[in-house]
PDB file of C-alpha atoms in Angstrom:
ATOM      1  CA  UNK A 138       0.000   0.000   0.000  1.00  0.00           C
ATOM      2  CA  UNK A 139       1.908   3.278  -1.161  1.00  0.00           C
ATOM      3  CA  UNK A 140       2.231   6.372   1.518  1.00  0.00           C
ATOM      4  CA  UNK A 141       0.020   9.067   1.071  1.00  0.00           C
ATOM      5  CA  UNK A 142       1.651  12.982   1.381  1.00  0.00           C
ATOM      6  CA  UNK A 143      -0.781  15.705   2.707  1.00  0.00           C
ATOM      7  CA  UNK A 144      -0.159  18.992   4.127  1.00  0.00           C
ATOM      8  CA  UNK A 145      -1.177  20.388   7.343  1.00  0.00           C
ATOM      9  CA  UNK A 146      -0.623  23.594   8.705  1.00  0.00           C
ATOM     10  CA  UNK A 147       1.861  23.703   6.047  1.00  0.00           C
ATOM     11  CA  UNK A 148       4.092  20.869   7.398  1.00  0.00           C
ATOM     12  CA  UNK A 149       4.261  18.047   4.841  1.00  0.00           C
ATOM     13  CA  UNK A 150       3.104  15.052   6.267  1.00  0.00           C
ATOM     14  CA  UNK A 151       3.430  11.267   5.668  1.00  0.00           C
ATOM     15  CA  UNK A 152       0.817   8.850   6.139  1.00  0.00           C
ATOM     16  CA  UNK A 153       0.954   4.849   6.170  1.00  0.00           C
ATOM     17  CA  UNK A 154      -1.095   1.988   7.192  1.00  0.00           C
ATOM     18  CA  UNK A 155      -0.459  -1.613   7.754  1.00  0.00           C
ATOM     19  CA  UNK A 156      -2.454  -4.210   8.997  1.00  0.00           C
ATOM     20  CA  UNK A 157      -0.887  -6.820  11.004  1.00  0.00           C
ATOM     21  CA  UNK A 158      -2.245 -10.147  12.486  1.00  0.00           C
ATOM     22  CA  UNK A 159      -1.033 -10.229  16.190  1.00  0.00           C
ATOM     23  CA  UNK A 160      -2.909  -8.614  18.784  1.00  0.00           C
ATOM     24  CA  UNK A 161      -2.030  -4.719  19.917  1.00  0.00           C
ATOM     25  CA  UNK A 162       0.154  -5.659  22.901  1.00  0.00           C
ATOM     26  CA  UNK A 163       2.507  -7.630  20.953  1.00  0.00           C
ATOM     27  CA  UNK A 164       2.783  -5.010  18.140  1.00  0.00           C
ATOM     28  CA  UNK A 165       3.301  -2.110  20.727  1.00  0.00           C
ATOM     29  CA  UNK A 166       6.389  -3.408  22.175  1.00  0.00           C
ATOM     30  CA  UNK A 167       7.546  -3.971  18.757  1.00  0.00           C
ATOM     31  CA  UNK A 168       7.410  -0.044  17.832  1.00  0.00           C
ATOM     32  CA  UNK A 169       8.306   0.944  21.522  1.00  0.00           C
ATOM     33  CA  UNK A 170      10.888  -1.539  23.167  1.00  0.00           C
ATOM     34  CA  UNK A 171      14.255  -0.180  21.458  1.00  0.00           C
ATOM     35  CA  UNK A 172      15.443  -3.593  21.439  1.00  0.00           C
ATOM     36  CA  UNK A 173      12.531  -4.806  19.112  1.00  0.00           C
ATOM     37  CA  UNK A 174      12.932  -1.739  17.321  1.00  0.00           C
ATOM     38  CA  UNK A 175      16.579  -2.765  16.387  1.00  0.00           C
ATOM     39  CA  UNK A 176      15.061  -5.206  14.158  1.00  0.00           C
ATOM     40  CA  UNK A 177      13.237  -3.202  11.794  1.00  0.00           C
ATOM     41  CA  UNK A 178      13.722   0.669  12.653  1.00  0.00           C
ATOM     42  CA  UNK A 179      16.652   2.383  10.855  1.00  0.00           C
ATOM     43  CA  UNK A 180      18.571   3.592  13.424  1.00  0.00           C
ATOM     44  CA  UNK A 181      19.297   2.448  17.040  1.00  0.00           C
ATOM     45  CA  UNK A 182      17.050   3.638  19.627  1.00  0.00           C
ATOM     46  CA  UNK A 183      18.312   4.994  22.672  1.00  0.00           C
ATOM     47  CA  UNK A 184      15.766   6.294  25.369  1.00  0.00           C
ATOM     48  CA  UNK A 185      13.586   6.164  28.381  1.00  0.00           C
ATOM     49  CA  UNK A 186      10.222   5.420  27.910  1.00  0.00           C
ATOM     50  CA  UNK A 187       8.333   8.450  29.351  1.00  0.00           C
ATOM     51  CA  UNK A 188       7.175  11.504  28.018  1.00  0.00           C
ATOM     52  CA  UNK A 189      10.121  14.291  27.647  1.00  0.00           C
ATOM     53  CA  UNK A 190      12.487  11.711  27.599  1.00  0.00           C
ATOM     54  CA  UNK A 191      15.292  12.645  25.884  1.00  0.00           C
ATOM     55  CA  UNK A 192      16.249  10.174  22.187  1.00  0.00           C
ATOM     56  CA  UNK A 193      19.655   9.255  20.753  1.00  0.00           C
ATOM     57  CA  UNK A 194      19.656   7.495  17.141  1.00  0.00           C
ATOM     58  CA  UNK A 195      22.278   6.082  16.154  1.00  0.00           C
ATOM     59  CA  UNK A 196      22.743   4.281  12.379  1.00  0.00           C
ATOM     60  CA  UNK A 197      25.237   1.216  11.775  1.00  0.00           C
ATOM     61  CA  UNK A 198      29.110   2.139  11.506  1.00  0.00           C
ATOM     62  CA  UNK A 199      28.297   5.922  12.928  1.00  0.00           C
ATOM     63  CA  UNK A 200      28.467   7.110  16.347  1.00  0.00           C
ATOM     64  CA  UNK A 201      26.360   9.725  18.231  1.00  0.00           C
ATOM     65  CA  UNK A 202      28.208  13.050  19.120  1.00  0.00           C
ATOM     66  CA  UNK A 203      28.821  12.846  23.193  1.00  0.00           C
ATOM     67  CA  UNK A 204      25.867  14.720  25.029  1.00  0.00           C
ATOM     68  CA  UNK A 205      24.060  14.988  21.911  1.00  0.00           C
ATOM     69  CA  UNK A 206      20.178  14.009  22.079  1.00  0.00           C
ATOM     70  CA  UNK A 207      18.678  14.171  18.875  1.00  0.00           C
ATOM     71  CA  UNK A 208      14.282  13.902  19.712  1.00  0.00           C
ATOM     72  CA  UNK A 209      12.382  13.551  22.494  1.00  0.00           C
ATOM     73  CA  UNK A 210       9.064  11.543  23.178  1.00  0.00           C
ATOM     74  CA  UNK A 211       6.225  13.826  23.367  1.00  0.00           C
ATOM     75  CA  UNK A 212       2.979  11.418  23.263  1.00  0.00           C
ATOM     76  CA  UNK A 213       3.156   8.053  25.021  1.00  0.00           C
ATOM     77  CA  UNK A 214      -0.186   6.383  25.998  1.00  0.00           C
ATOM     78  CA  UNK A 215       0.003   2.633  26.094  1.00  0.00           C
ATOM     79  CA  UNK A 216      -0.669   0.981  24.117  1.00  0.00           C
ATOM     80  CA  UNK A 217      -2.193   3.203  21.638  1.00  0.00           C
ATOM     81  CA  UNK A 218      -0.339   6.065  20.758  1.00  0.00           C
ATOM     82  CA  UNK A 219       3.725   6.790  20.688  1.00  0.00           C
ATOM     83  CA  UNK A 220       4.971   9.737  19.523  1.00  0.00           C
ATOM     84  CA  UNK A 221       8.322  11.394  19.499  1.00  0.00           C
ATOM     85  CA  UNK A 222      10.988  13.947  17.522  1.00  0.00           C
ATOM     86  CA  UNK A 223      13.573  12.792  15.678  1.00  0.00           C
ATOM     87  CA  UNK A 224      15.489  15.896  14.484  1.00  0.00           C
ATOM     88  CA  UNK A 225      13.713  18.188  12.382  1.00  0.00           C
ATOM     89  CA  UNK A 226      10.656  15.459  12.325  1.00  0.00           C
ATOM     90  CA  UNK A 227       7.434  13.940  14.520  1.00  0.00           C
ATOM     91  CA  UNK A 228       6.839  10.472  14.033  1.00  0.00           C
ATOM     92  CA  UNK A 229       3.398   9.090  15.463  1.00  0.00           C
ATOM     93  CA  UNK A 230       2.457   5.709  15.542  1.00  0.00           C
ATOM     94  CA  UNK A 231      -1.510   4.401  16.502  1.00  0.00           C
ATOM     95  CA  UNK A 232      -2.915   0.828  16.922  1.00  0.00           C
ATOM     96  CA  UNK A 233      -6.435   0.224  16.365  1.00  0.00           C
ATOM     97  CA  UNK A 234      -7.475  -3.200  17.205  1.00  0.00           C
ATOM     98  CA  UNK A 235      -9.324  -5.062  14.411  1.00  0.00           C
ATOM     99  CA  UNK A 236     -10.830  -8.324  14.577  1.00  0.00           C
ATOM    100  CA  UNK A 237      -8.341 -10.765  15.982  1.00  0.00           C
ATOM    101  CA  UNK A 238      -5.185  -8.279  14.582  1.00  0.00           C
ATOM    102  CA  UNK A 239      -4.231  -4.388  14.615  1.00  0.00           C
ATOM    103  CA  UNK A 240      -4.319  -1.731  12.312  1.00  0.00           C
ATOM    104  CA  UNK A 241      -0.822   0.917  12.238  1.00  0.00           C
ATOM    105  CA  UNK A 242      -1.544   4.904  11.721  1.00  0.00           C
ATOM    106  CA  UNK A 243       2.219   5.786  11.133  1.00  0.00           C
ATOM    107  CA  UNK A 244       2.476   9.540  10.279  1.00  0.00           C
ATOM    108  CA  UNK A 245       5.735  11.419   9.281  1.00  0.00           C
ATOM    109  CA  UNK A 246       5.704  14.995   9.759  1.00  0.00           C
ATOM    110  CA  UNK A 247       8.837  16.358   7.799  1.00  0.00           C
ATOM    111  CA  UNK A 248      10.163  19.634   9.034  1.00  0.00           C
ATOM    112  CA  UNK A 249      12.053  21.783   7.278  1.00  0.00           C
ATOM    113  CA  UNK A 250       9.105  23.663   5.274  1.00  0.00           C
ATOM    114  CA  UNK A 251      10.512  23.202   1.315  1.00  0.00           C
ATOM    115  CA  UNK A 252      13.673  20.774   1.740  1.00  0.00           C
ATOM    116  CA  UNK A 253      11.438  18.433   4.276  1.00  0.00           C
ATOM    117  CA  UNK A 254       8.988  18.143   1.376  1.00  0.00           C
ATOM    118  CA  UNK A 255      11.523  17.662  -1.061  1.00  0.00           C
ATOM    119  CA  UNK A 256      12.764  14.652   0.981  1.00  0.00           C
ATOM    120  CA  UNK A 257       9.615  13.007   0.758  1.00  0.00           C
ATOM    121  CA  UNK A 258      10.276  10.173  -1.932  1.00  0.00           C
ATOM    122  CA  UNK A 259      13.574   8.848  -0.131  1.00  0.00           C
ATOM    123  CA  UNK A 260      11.155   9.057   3.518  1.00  0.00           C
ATOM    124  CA  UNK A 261       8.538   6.903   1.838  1.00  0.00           C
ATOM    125  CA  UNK A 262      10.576   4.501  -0.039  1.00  0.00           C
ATOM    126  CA  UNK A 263      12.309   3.864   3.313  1.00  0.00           C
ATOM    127  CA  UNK A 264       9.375   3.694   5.795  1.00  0.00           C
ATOM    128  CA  UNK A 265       7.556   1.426   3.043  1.00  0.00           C
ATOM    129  CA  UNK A 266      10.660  -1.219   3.575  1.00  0.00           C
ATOM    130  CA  UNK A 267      10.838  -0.734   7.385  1.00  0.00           C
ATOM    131  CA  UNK A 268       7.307  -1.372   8.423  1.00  0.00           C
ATOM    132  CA  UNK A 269       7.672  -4.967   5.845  1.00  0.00           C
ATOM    133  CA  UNK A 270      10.810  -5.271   7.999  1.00  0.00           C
ATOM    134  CA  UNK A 271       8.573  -5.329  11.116  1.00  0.00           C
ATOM    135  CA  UNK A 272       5.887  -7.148   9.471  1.00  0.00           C
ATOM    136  CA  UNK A 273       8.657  -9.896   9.107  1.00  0.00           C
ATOM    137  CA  UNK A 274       9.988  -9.440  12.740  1.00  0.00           C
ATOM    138  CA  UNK A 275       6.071  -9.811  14.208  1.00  0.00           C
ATOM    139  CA  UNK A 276       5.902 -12.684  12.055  1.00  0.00           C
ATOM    140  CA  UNK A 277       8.713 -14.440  12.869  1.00  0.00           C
ATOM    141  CA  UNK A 278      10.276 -14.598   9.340  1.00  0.00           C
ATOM    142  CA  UNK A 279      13.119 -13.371   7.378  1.00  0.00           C
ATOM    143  CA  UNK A 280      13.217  -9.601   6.090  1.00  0.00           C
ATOM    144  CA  UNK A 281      13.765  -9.231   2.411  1.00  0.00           C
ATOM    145  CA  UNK A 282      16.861  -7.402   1.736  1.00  0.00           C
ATOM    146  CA  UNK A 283      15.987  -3.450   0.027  1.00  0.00           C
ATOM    147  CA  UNK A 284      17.429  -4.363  -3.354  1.00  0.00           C
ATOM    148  CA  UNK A 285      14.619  -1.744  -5.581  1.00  0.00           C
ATOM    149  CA  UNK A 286      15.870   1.218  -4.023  1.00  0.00           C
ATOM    150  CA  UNK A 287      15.987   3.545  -6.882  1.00  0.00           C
ATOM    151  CA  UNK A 288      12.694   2.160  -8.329  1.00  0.00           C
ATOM    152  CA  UNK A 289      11.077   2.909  -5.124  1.00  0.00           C
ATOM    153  CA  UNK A 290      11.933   6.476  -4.944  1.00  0.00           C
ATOM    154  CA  UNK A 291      11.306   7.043  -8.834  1.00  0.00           C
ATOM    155  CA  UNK A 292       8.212   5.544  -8.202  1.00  0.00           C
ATOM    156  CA  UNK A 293       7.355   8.338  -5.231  1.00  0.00           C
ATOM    157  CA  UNK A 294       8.687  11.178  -7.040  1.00  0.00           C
ATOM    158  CA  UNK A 295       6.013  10.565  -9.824  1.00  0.00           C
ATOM    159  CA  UNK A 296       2.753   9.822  -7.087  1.00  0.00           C
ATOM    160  CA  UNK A 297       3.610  12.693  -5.123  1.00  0.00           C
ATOM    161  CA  UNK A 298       4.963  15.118  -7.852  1.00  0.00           C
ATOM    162  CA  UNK A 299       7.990  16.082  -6.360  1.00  0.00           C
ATOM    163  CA  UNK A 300       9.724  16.683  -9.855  1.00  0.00           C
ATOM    164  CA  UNK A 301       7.022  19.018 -10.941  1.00  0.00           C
ATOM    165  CA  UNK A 302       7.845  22.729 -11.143  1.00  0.00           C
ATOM    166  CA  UNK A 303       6.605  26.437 -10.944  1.00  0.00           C
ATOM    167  CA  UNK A 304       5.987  28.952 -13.442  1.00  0.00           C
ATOM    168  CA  UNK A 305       6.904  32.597 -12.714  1.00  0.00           C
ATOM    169  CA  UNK A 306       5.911  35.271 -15.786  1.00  0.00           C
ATOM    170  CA  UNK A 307       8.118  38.409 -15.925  1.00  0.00           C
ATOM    171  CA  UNK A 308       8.476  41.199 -18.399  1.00  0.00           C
ATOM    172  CA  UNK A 309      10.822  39.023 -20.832  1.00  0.00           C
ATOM    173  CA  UNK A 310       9.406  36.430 -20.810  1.00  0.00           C
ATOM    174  CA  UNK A 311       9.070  33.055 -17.941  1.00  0.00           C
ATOM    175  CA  UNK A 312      11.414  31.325 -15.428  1.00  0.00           C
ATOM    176  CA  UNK A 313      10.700  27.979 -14.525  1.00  0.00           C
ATOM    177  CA  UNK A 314      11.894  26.517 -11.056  1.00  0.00           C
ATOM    178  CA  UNK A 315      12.396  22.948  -9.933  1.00  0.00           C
ATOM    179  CA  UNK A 316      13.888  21.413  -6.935  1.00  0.00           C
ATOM    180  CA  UNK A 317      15.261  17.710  -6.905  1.00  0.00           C
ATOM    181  CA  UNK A 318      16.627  15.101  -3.838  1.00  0.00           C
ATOM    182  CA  UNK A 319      19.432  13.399  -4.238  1.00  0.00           C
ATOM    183  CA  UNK A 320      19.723  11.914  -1.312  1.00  0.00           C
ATOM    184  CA  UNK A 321      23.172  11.953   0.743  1.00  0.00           C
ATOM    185  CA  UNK A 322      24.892  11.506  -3.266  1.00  0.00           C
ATOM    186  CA  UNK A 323      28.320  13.432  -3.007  1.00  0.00           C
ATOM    187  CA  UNK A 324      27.714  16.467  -4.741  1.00  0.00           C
ATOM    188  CA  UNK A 325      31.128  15.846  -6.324  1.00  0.00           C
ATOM    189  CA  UNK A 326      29.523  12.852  -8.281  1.00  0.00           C
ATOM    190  CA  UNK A 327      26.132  15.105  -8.614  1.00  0.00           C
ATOM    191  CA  UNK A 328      27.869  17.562 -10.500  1.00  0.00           C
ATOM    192  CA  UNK A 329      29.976  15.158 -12.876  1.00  0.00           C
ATOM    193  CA  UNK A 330      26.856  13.605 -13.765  1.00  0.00           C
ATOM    194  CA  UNK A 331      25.398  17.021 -14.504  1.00  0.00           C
ATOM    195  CA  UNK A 332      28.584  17.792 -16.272  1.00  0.00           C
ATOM    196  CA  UNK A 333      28.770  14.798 -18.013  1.00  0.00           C
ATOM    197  CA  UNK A 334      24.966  14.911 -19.530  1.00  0.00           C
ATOM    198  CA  UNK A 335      24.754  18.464 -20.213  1.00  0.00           C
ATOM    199  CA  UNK A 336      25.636  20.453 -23.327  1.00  0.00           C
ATOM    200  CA  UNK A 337      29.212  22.647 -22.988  1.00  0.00           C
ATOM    201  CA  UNK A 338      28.187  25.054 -20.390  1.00  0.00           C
ATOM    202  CA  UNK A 339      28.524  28.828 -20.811  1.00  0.00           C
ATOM    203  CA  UNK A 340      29.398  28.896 -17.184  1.00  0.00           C
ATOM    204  CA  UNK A 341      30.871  26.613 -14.908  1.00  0.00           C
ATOM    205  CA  UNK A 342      31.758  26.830 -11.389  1.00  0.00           C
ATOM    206  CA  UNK A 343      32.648  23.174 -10.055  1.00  0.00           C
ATOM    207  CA  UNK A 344      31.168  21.482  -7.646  1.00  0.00           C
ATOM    208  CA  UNK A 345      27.808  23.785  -7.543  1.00  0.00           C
ATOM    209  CA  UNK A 346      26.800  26.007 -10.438  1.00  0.00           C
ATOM    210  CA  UNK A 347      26.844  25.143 -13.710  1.00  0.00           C
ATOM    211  CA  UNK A 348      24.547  27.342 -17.400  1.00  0.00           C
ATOM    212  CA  UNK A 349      24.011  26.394 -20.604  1.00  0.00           C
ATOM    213  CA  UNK A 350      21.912  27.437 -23.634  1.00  0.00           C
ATOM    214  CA  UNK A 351      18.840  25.523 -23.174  1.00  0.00           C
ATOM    215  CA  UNK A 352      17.185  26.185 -26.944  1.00  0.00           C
ATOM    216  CA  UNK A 353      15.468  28.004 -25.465  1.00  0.00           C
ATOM    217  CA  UNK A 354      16.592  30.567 -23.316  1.00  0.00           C
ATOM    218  CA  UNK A 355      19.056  29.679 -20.865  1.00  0.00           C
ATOM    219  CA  UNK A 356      19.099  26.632 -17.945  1.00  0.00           C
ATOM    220  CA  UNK A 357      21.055  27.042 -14.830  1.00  0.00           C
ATOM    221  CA  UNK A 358      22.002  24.327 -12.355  1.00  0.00           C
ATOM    222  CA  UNK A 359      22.793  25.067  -8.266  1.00  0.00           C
ATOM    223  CA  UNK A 360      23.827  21.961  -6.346  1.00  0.00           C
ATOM    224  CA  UNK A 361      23.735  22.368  -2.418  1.00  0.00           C
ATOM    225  CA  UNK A 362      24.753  20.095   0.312  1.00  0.00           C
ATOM    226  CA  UNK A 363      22.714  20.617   3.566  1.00  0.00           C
ATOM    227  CA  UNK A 364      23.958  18.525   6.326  1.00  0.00           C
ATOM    228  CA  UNK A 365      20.571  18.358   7.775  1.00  0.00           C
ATOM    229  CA  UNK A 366      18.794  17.293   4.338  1.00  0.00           C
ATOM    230  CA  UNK A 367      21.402  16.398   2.716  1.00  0.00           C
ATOM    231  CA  UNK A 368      21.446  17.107  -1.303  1.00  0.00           C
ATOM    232  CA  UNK A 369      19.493  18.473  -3.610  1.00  0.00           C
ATOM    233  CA  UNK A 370      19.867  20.139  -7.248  1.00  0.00           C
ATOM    234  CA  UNK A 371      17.754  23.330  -8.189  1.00  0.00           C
ATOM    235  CA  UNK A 372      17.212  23.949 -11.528  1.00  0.00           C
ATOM    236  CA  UNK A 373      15.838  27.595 -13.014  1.00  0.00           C
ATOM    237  CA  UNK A 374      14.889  27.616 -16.778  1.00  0.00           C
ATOM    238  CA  UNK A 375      14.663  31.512 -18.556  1.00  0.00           C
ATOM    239  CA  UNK A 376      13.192  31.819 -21.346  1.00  0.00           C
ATOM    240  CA  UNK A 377      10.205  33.251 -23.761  1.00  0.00           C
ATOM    241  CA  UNK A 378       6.832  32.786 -22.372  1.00  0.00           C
ATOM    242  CA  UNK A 379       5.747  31.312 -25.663  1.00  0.00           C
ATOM    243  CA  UNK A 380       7.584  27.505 -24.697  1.00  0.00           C
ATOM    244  CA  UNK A 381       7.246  27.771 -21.003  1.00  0.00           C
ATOM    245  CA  UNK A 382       4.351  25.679 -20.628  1.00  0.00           C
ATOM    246  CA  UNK A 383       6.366  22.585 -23.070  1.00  0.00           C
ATOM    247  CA  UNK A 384       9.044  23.306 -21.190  1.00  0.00           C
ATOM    248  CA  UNK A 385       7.106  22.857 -17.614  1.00  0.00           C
ATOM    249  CA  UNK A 386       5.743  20.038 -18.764  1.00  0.00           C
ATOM    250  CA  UNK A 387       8.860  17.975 -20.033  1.00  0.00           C
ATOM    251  CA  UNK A 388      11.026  18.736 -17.436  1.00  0.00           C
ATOM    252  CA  UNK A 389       9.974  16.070 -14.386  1.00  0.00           C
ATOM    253  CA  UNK A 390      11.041  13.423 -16.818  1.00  0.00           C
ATOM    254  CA  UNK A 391      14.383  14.946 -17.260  1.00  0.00           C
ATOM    255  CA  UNK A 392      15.031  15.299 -13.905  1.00  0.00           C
ATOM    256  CA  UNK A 393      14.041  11.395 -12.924  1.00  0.00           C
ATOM    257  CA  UNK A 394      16.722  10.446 -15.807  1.00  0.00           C
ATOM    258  CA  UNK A 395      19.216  12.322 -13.984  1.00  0.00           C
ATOM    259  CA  UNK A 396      17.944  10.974 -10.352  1.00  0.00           C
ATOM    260  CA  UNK A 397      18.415   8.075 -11.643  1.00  0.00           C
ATOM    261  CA  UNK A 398      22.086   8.743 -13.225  1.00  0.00           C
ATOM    262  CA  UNK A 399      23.139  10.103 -10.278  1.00  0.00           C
ATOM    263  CA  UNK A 400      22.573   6.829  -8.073  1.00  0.00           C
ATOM    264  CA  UNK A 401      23.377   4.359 -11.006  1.00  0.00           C
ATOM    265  CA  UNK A 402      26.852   2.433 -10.653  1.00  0.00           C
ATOM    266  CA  UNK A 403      29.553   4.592 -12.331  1.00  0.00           C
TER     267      UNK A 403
END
């Protein structure tokens, strides 16, 4: 069942539901015990269960920064509802019973106003393998290994639009603005790829800015590295009014092509 995006109060959020088979107490500890969690969350859990408790998370081969506490649990009512911050995000999970199982209400609330949203394909593709992960866990039965990665996320940035674009008329003419994910790609690699597929650019300042003559008017490239959303490309198109809706229109596809060049094995 794919993730559904929303916005609310103009946070982008997340939504996902799962049914599972085993009865609500069984499920809770799964999302709540940090030990259980090890098995299908992507980071390790460090915490106290109790409201205001402070949270460390911690992924494989990386180690938390000493004294640094990176959420907090702000809703905790066994065993319905368990809340908490991770960063610039609120996760929230809810178990209905149903019939002899449970149903999951897992929201995402991405902060970061424009670059949370942005993130929104890599957050789905990766909370769509972690709750089969705990599926697997509850059931007692192998996870599959997240071998579709790339599909997964080109599949997201089509159902939720995130390649789509803006239109902006001005007195010569139109710009047209896009923003992309990549991920945590090197923006070294980003821009070789963009440097790579391009045409010879009128100007070219390696690793983040790179024009060209896009026939028509005139495309230029910024790549940024945020350490708390790691990177993203943003593209502005200039050029006469007259193509700008063609132009709008044709260049999602573009920019899944080079999402997917960027990630593919070089």
């Amino acid at each position: 069942m794919d993730a559904e995006m929303d916005t609310v109060s103009g946070a982008t959020v997340l939504r996902f539901e799962r049914r599972f088979k085993h009865p609500v107490a069984k499920v809770w500890r799964a999302i709540t015990d940090p030990a259980e969690m090890a098995h299908w969350f992507p980071a390790t859990v460090e915490t106290e269960l109790k409201v205001g408790a402070p949270m460390t998370f911690v992924f494989p081969g990386t180690a938390p920064i000493d004294g640094a506490r990176d959420g907090e649990i702000l809703e905790l009512d066994p065993p319905k509802v368990y809340a908490f911050r991770w960063n610039h995000d609120i996760l929230r999970f809810e178990l209905v019973p149903d019939g002899d199982g449970c149903v999951l209400h897992f929201t995402q609330t991405l902060g970061g106003g424009d670059l949370g949203r942005l993130a929104a394909g890599r957050n789905a593709a990766g909370w769509d393998h972690c709750l089969g992960a705990l599926g697997a866990r509850l059931d007692d039965r192998l996870d599959e290994p997240f071998t579709d990665w790339l599909s997964a996320m080109r599949h997201y940035l089509d159902v939720f639009g995130l390649a789509e674009g803006t239109r902006v008329d001005t007195a010569e003419g139109a710009e047209l603005h896009f923003g992309l994910d990549l991920v945590w790609k090197p923006i070294e690699e980003a821009w070789q790829v963009l440097a790579e597929r391009g045409p010879k650019p009128t100007r070219a300042e390696a690793p983040r800015l790179l024009e060209h003559d896009g026939e028509p008017g005139l495309v230029r490239w910024e790549l940024f590295a945020d350490p708390d959303f790691g990177t993203r490309v943003e593209l502005t198109h200039v050029l006469p009014a007259e193509y700008a809706d063609a132009e709008l229109a044709a260049w999602p596809a573009r920019l899944e092509d080079l999402f997917t060049a960027v990630h593919a094995d070089r």
